[in-house]
Short mmCIF file of C-alpha atoms and ligand atoms in Angstrom, two decimals:
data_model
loop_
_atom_site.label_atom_id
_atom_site.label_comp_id
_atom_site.label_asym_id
_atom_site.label_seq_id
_atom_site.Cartn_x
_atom_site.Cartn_y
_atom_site.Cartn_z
CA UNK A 133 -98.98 -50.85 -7.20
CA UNK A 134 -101.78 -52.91 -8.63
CA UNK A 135 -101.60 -56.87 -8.39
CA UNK A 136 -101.39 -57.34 -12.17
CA UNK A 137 -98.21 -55.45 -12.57
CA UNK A 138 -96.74 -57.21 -9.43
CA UNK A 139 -97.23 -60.89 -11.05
CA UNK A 140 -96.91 -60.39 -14.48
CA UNK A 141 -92.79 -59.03 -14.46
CA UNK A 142 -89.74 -60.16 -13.62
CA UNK A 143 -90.23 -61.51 -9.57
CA UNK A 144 -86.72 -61.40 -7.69
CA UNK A 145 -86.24 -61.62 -3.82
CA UNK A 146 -84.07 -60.69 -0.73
CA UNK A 147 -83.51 -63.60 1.38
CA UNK A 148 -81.81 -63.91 4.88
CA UNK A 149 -82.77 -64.80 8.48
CA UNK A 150 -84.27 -63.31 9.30
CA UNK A 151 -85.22 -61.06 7.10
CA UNK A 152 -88.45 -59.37 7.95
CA UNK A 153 -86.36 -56.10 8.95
CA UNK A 154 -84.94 -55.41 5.42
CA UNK A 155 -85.01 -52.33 3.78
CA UNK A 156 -84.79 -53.98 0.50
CA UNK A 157 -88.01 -54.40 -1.21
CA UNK A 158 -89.17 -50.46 0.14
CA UNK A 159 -86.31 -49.24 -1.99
CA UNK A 160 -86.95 -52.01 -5.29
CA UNK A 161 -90.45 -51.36 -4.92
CA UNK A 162 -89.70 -47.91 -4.93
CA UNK A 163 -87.80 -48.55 -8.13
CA UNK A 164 -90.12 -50.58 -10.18
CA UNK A 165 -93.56 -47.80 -9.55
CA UNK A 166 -91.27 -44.72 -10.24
CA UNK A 167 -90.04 -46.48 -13.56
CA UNK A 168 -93.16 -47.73 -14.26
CA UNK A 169 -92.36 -51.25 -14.52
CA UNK A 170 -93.77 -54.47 -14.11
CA UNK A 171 -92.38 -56.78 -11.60
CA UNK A 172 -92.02 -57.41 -8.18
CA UNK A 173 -89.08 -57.87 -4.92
CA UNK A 174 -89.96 -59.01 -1.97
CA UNK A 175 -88.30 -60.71 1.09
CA UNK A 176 -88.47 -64.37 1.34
CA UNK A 177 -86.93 -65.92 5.05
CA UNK A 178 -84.90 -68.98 4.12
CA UNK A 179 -83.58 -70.81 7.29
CA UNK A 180 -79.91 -71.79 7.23
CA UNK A 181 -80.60 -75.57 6.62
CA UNK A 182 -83.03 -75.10 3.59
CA UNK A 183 -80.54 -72.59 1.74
CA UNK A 184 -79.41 -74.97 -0.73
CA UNK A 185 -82.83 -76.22 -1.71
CA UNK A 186 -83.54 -73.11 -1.89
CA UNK A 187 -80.95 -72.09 -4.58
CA UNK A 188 -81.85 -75.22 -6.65
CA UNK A 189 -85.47 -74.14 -6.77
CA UNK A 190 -83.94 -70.81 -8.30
CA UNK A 191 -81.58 -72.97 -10.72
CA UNK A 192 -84.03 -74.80 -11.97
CA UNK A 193 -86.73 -72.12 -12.28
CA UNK A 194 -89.55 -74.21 -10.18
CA UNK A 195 -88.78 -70.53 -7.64
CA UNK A 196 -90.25 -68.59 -10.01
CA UNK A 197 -87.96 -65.90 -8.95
CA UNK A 198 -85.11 -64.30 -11.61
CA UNK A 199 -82.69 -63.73 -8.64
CA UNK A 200 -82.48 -61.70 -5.76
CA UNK A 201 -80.44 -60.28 -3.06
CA UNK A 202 -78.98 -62.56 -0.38
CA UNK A 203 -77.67 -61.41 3.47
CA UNK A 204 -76.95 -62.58 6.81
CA UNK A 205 -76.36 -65.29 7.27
CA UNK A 206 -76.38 -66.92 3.34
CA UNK A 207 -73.76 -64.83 1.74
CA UNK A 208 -71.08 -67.41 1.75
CA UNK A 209 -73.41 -70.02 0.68
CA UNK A 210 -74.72 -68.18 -2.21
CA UNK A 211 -71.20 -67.86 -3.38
CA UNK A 212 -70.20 -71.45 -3.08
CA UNK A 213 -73.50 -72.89 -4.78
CA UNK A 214 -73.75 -70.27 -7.37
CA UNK A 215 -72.69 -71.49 -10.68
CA UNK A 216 -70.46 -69.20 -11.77
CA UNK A 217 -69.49 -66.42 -9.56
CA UNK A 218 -67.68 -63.36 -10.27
CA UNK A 219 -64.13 -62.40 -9.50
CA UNK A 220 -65.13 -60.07 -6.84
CA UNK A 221 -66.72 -62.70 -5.13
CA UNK A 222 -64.38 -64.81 -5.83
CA UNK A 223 -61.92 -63.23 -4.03
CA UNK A 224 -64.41 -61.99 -0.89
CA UNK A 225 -65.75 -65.30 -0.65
CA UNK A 226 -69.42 -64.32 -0.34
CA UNK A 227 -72.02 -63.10 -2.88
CA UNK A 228 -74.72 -60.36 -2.14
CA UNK A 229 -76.76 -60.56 -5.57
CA UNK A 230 -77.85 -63.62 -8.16
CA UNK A 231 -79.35 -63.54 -11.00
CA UNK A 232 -80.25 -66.30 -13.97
CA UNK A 233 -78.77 -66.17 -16.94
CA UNK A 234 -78.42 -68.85 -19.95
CA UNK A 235 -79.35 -71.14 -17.79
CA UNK A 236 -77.05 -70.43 -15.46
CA UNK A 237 -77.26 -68.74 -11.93
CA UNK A 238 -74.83 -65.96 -11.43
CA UNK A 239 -73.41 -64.19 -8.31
CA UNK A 240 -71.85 -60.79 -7.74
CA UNK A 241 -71.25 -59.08 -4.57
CA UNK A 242 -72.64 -55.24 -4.64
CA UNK A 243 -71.10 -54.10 -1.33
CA UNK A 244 -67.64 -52.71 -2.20
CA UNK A 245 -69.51 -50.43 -5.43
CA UNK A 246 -72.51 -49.30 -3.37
CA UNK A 247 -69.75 -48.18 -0.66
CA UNK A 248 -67.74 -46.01 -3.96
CA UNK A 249 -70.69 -44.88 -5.30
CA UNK A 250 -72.40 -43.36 -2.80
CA UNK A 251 -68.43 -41.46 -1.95
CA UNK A 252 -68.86 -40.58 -5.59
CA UNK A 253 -72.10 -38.75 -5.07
CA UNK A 254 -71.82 -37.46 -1.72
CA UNK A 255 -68.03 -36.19 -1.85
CA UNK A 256 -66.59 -36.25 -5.47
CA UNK A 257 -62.94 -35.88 -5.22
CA UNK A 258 -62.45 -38.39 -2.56
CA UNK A 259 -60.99 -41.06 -4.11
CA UNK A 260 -57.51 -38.45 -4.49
CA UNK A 261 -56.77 -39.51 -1.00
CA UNK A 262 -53.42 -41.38 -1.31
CA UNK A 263 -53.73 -43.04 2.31
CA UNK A 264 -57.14 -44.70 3.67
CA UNK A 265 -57.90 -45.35 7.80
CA UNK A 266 -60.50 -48.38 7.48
CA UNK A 267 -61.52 -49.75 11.50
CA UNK A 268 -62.62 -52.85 11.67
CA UNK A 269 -62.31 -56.27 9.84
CA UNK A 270 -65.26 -58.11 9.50
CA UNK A 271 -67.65 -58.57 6.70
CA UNK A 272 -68.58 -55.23 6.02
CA UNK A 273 -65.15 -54.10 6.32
CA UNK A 274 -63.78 -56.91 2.97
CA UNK A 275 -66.16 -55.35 0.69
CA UNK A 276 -64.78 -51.91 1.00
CA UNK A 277 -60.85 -52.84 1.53
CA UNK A 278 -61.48 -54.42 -1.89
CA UNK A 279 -63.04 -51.56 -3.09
CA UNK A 280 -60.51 -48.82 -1.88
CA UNK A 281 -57.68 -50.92 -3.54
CA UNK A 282 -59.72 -51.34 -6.64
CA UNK A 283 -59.87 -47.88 -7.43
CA UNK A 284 -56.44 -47.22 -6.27
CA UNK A 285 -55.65 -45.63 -3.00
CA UNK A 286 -52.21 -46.73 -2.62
CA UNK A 287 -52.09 -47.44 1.18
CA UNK A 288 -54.91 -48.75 3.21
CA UNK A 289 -54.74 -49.03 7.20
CA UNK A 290 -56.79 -51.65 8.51
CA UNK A 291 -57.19 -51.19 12.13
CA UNK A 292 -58.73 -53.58 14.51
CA UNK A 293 -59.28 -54.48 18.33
CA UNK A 294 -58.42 -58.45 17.02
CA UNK A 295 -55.37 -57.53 14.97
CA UNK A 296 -54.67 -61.00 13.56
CA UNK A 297 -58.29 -60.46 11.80
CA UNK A 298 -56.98 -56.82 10.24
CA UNK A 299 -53.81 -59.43 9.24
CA UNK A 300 -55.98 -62.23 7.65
CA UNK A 301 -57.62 -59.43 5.05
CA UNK A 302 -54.21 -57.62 4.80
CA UNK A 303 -53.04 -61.05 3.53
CA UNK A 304 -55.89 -61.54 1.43
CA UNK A 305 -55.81 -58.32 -0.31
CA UNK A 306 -52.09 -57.41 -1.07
CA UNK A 307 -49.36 -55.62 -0.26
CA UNK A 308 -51.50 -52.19 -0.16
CA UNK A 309 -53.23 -53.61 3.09
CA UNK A 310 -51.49 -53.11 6.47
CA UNK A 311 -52.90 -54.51 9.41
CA UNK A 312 -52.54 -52.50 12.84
CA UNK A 313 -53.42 -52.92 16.32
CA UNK A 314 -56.35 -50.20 17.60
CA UNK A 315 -52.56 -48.52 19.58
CA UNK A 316 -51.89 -47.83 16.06
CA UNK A 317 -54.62 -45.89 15.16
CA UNK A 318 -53.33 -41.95 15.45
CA UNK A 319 -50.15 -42.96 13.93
CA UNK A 320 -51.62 -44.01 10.41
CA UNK A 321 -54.25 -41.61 10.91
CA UNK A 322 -51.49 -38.88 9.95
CA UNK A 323 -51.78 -37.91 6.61
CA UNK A 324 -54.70 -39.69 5.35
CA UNK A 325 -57.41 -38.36 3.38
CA UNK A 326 -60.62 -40.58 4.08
CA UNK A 327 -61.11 -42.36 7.36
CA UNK A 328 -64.01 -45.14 7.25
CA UNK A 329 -66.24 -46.98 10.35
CA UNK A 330 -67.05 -50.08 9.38
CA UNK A 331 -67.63 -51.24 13.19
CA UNK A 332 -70.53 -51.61 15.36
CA UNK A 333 -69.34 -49.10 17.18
CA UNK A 334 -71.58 -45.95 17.45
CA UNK A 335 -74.66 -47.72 15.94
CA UNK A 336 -77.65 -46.88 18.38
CA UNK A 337 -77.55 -47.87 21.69
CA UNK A 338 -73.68 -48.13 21.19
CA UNK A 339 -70.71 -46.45 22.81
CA UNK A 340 -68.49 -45.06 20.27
CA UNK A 341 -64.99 -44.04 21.18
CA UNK A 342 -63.27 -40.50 21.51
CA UNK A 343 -61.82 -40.17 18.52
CA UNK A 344 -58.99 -37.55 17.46
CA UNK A 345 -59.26 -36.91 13.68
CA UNK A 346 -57.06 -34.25 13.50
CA UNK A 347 -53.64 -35.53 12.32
CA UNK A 348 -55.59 -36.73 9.12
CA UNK A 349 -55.16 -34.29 6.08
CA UNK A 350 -57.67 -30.95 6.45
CA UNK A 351 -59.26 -32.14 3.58
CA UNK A 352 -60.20 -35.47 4.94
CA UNK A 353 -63.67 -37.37 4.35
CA UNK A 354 -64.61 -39.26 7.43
CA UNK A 355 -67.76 -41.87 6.69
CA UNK A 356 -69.49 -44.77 8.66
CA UNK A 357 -70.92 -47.36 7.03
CA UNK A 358 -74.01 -47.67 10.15
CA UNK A 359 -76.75 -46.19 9.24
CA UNK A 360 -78.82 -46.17 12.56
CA UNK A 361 -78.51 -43.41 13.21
CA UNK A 362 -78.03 -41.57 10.69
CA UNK A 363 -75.48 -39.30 12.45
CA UNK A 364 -73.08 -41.75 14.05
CA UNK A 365 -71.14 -40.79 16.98
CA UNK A 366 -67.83 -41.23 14.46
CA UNK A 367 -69.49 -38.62 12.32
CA UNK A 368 -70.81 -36.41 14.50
CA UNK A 369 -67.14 -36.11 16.41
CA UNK A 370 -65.73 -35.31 12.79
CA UNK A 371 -68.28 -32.63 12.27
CA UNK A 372 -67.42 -30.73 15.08
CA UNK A 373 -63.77 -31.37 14.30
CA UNK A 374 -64.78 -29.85 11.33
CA UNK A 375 -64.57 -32.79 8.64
CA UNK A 376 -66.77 -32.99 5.11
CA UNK A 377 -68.48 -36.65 6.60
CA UNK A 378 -70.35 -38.86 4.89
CA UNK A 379 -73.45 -41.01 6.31
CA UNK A 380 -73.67 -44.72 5.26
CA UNK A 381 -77.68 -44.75 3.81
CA UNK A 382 -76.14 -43.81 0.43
CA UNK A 383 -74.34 -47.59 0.56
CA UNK A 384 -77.41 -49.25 0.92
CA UNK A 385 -79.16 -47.46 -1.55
CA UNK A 386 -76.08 -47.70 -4.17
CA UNK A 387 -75.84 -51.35 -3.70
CA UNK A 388 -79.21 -52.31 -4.81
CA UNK A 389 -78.46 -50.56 -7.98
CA UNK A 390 -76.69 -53.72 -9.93
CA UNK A 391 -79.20 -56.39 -8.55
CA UNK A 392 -82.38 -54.05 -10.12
CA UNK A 393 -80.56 -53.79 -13.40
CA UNK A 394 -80.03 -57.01 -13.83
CA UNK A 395 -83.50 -58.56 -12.94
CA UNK A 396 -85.66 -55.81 -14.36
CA UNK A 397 -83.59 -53.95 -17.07
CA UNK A 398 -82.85 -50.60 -16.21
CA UNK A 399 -80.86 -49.00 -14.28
CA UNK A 400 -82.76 -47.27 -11.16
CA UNK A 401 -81.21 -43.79 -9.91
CA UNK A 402 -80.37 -43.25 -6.39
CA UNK A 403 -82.54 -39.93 -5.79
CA UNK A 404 -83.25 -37.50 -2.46
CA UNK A 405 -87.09 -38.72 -2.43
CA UNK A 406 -85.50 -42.43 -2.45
CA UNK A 407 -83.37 -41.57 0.86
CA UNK A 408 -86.48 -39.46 2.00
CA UNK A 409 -88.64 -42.50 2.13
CA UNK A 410 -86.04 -45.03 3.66
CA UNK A 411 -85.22 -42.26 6.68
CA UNK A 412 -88.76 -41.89 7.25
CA UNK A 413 -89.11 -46.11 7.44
CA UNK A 414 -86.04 -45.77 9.92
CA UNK A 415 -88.16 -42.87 12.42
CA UNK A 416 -91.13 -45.29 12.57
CA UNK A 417 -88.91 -48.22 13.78
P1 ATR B 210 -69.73 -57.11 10.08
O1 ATR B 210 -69.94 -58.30 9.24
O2 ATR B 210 -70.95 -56.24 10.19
O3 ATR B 210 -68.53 -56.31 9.71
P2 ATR B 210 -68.47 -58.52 12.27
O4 ATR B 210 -67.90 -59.50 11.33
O5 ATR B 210 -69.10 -59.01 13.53
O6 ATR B 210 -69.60 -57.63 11.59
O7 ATR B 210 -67.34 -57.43 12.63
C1 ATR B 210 -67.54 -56.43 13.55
C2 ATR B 210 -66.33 -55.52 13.60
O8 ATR B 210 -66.53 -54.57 14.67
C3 ATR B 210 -65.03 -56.23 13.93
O9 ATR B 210 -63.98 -55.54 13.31
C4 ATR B 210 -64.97 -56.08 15.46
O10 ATR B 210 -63.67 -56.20 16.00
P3 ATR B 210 -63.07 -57.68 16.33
O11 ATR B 210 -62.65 -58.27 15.02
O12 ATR B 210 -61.93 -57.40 17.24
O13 ATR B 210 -64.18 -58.44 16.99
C5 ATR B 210 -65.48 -54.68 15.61
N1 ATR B 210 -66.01 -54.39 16.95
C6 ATR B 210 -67.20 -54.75 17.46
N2 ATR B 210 -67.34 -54.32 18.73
C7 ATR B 210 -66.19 -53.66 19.04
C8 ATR B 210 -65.70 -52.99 20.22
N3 ATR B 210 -66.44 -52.90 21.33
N4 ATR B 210 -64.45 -52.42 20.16
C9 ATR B 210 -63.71 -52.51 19.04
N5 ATR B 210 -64.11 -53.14 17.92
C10 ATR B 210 -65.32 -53.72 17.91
#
């Protein structure tokens, strides 16, 4: 991409810390030269104690920056300084995208529609599953308990080695969420038709346990929302058990899709040379 193009759009940012790691401005960047636009998104390390200076540079526009993407460990922050968040912040507590508008900086968190959307792509016909399995109950695990209610699966088990966690979202979500104890985890697998890892377990270098998934539905969609590797031990256990499974790249790439929108104006497709380019950024790492 040549310089001019870079300085002359719409500039918008991922910031964390660290943040050096993040996939973020490959698949933005991969955006704005396939569409042709002019602009640029690239990561910007904000320590923990300069956050909120930070977001006042953005507010008042001395950042230069239109908004941006924000993760570990500023996502609560950017939701309590934002002007005016959305309800699905609102109600997670923690923002994952901003963005200026009438003067005003706005926050939305992508998570929960990235996680649908890439379902939607990858295994159309999954959201008829009456009954959802989610394990674990930490960050990741909000977004997508939101999510599954919001589009309505009636019952969603939250299971989790710290049970009064799974209990503190079940609480938070409504009466759709039931918390459960990892014991619990073949009973209210029976029956369900989409069973989701939102654990560390399984990510590289990570033991993953044995995992029955037979007393869900035959139909069942099993996904993981770790993405190194690719294949997760969850997934490649359902495979053999011979569930449709569904790998969590497609959430990253799906979330990014409402930030881009808003700061550059159109809305970017999630495509195979897209996912092409961020598994071959995952072999060289
Ligand atoms: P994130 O924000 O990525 O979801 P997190 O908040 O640290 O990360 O949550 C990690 C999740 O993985 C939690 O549900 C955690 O269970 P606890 O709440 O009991 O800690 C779960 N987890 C991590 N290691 C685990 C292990 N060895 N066995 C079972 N669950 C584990």
């Amino acid at each position: 991409m040549d310089d001019s193009r870079e300085t002359l759009g719409p500039q918008a940012f991922v910031t964390g810390f660290p943040i050096k790691h993040s996939r973020s401005p490959l698949i933005h960047g991969y955006w704005l030269k396939t569409l042709g636009l002019p602009g640029s998104y690239r990561a910007h390390e904000v320590a923990p104690a300069d956050f909120s200076v930070f977001v006042d540079s953005l507010k008042s526009g001395e950042s230069g920056f239109v908004g941006g993407n924000v993760t570990i460990p500023h996502k609560e922050m950017a939701f309590k300084l934002a002007d005016d968040p959305d309800e699905i912040s609102e109600e997670l507590g923690a923002s994952n995208t901003l963005w200026m508008e009438d003067g005003r900086l706005k926050a939305t968190n992508t998570d929960g529609r990235g996680f649908t959307a890439n379902l939607d792509e990858r295994h159309s016909g999954w959201d008829r599953a009456q009954s959802a399995v989610v394990l674990g109950a930490g960050g990741a695990s909000r977004a997508i308990v939101q999510a599954l209610r919001d589009r309505g699966v009636r019952e969603i088990h939250l299971v989790n080695r710290t049970v009064e966690r799974a209990q503190e979202l079940a609480d938070r979500f409504g009466p759709k969420v039931y918390a459960h104890s990892m014991a619990a985890l073949p009973e209210v697998m029976r029956g369900a038709g989409l069973f989701v890892n939102t654990t560390s377990l399984g990510m590289a270098g990570e033991e993953a346990p044995r995992i029955d998934f037979s007393p869900l539905l035959p139909d069942a969609v099993v996904t993981d929302i770790v993405y190194v590797p690719l294949k997760t031990l969850f997934l490649t256990q359902a495979v053999r058990q011979g569930f449709p499974v569904v790998d969590g790249l497609g959430m990253l790439l799906h979330q990014a899709v409402p930030g881009f929108e808003k700061w550059f104006g159109r809305r970017p497709v999630v495509d195979e040379k897209l996912r092409a380019l961020i598994i071959e950024d995952m072999d060289k790492h």
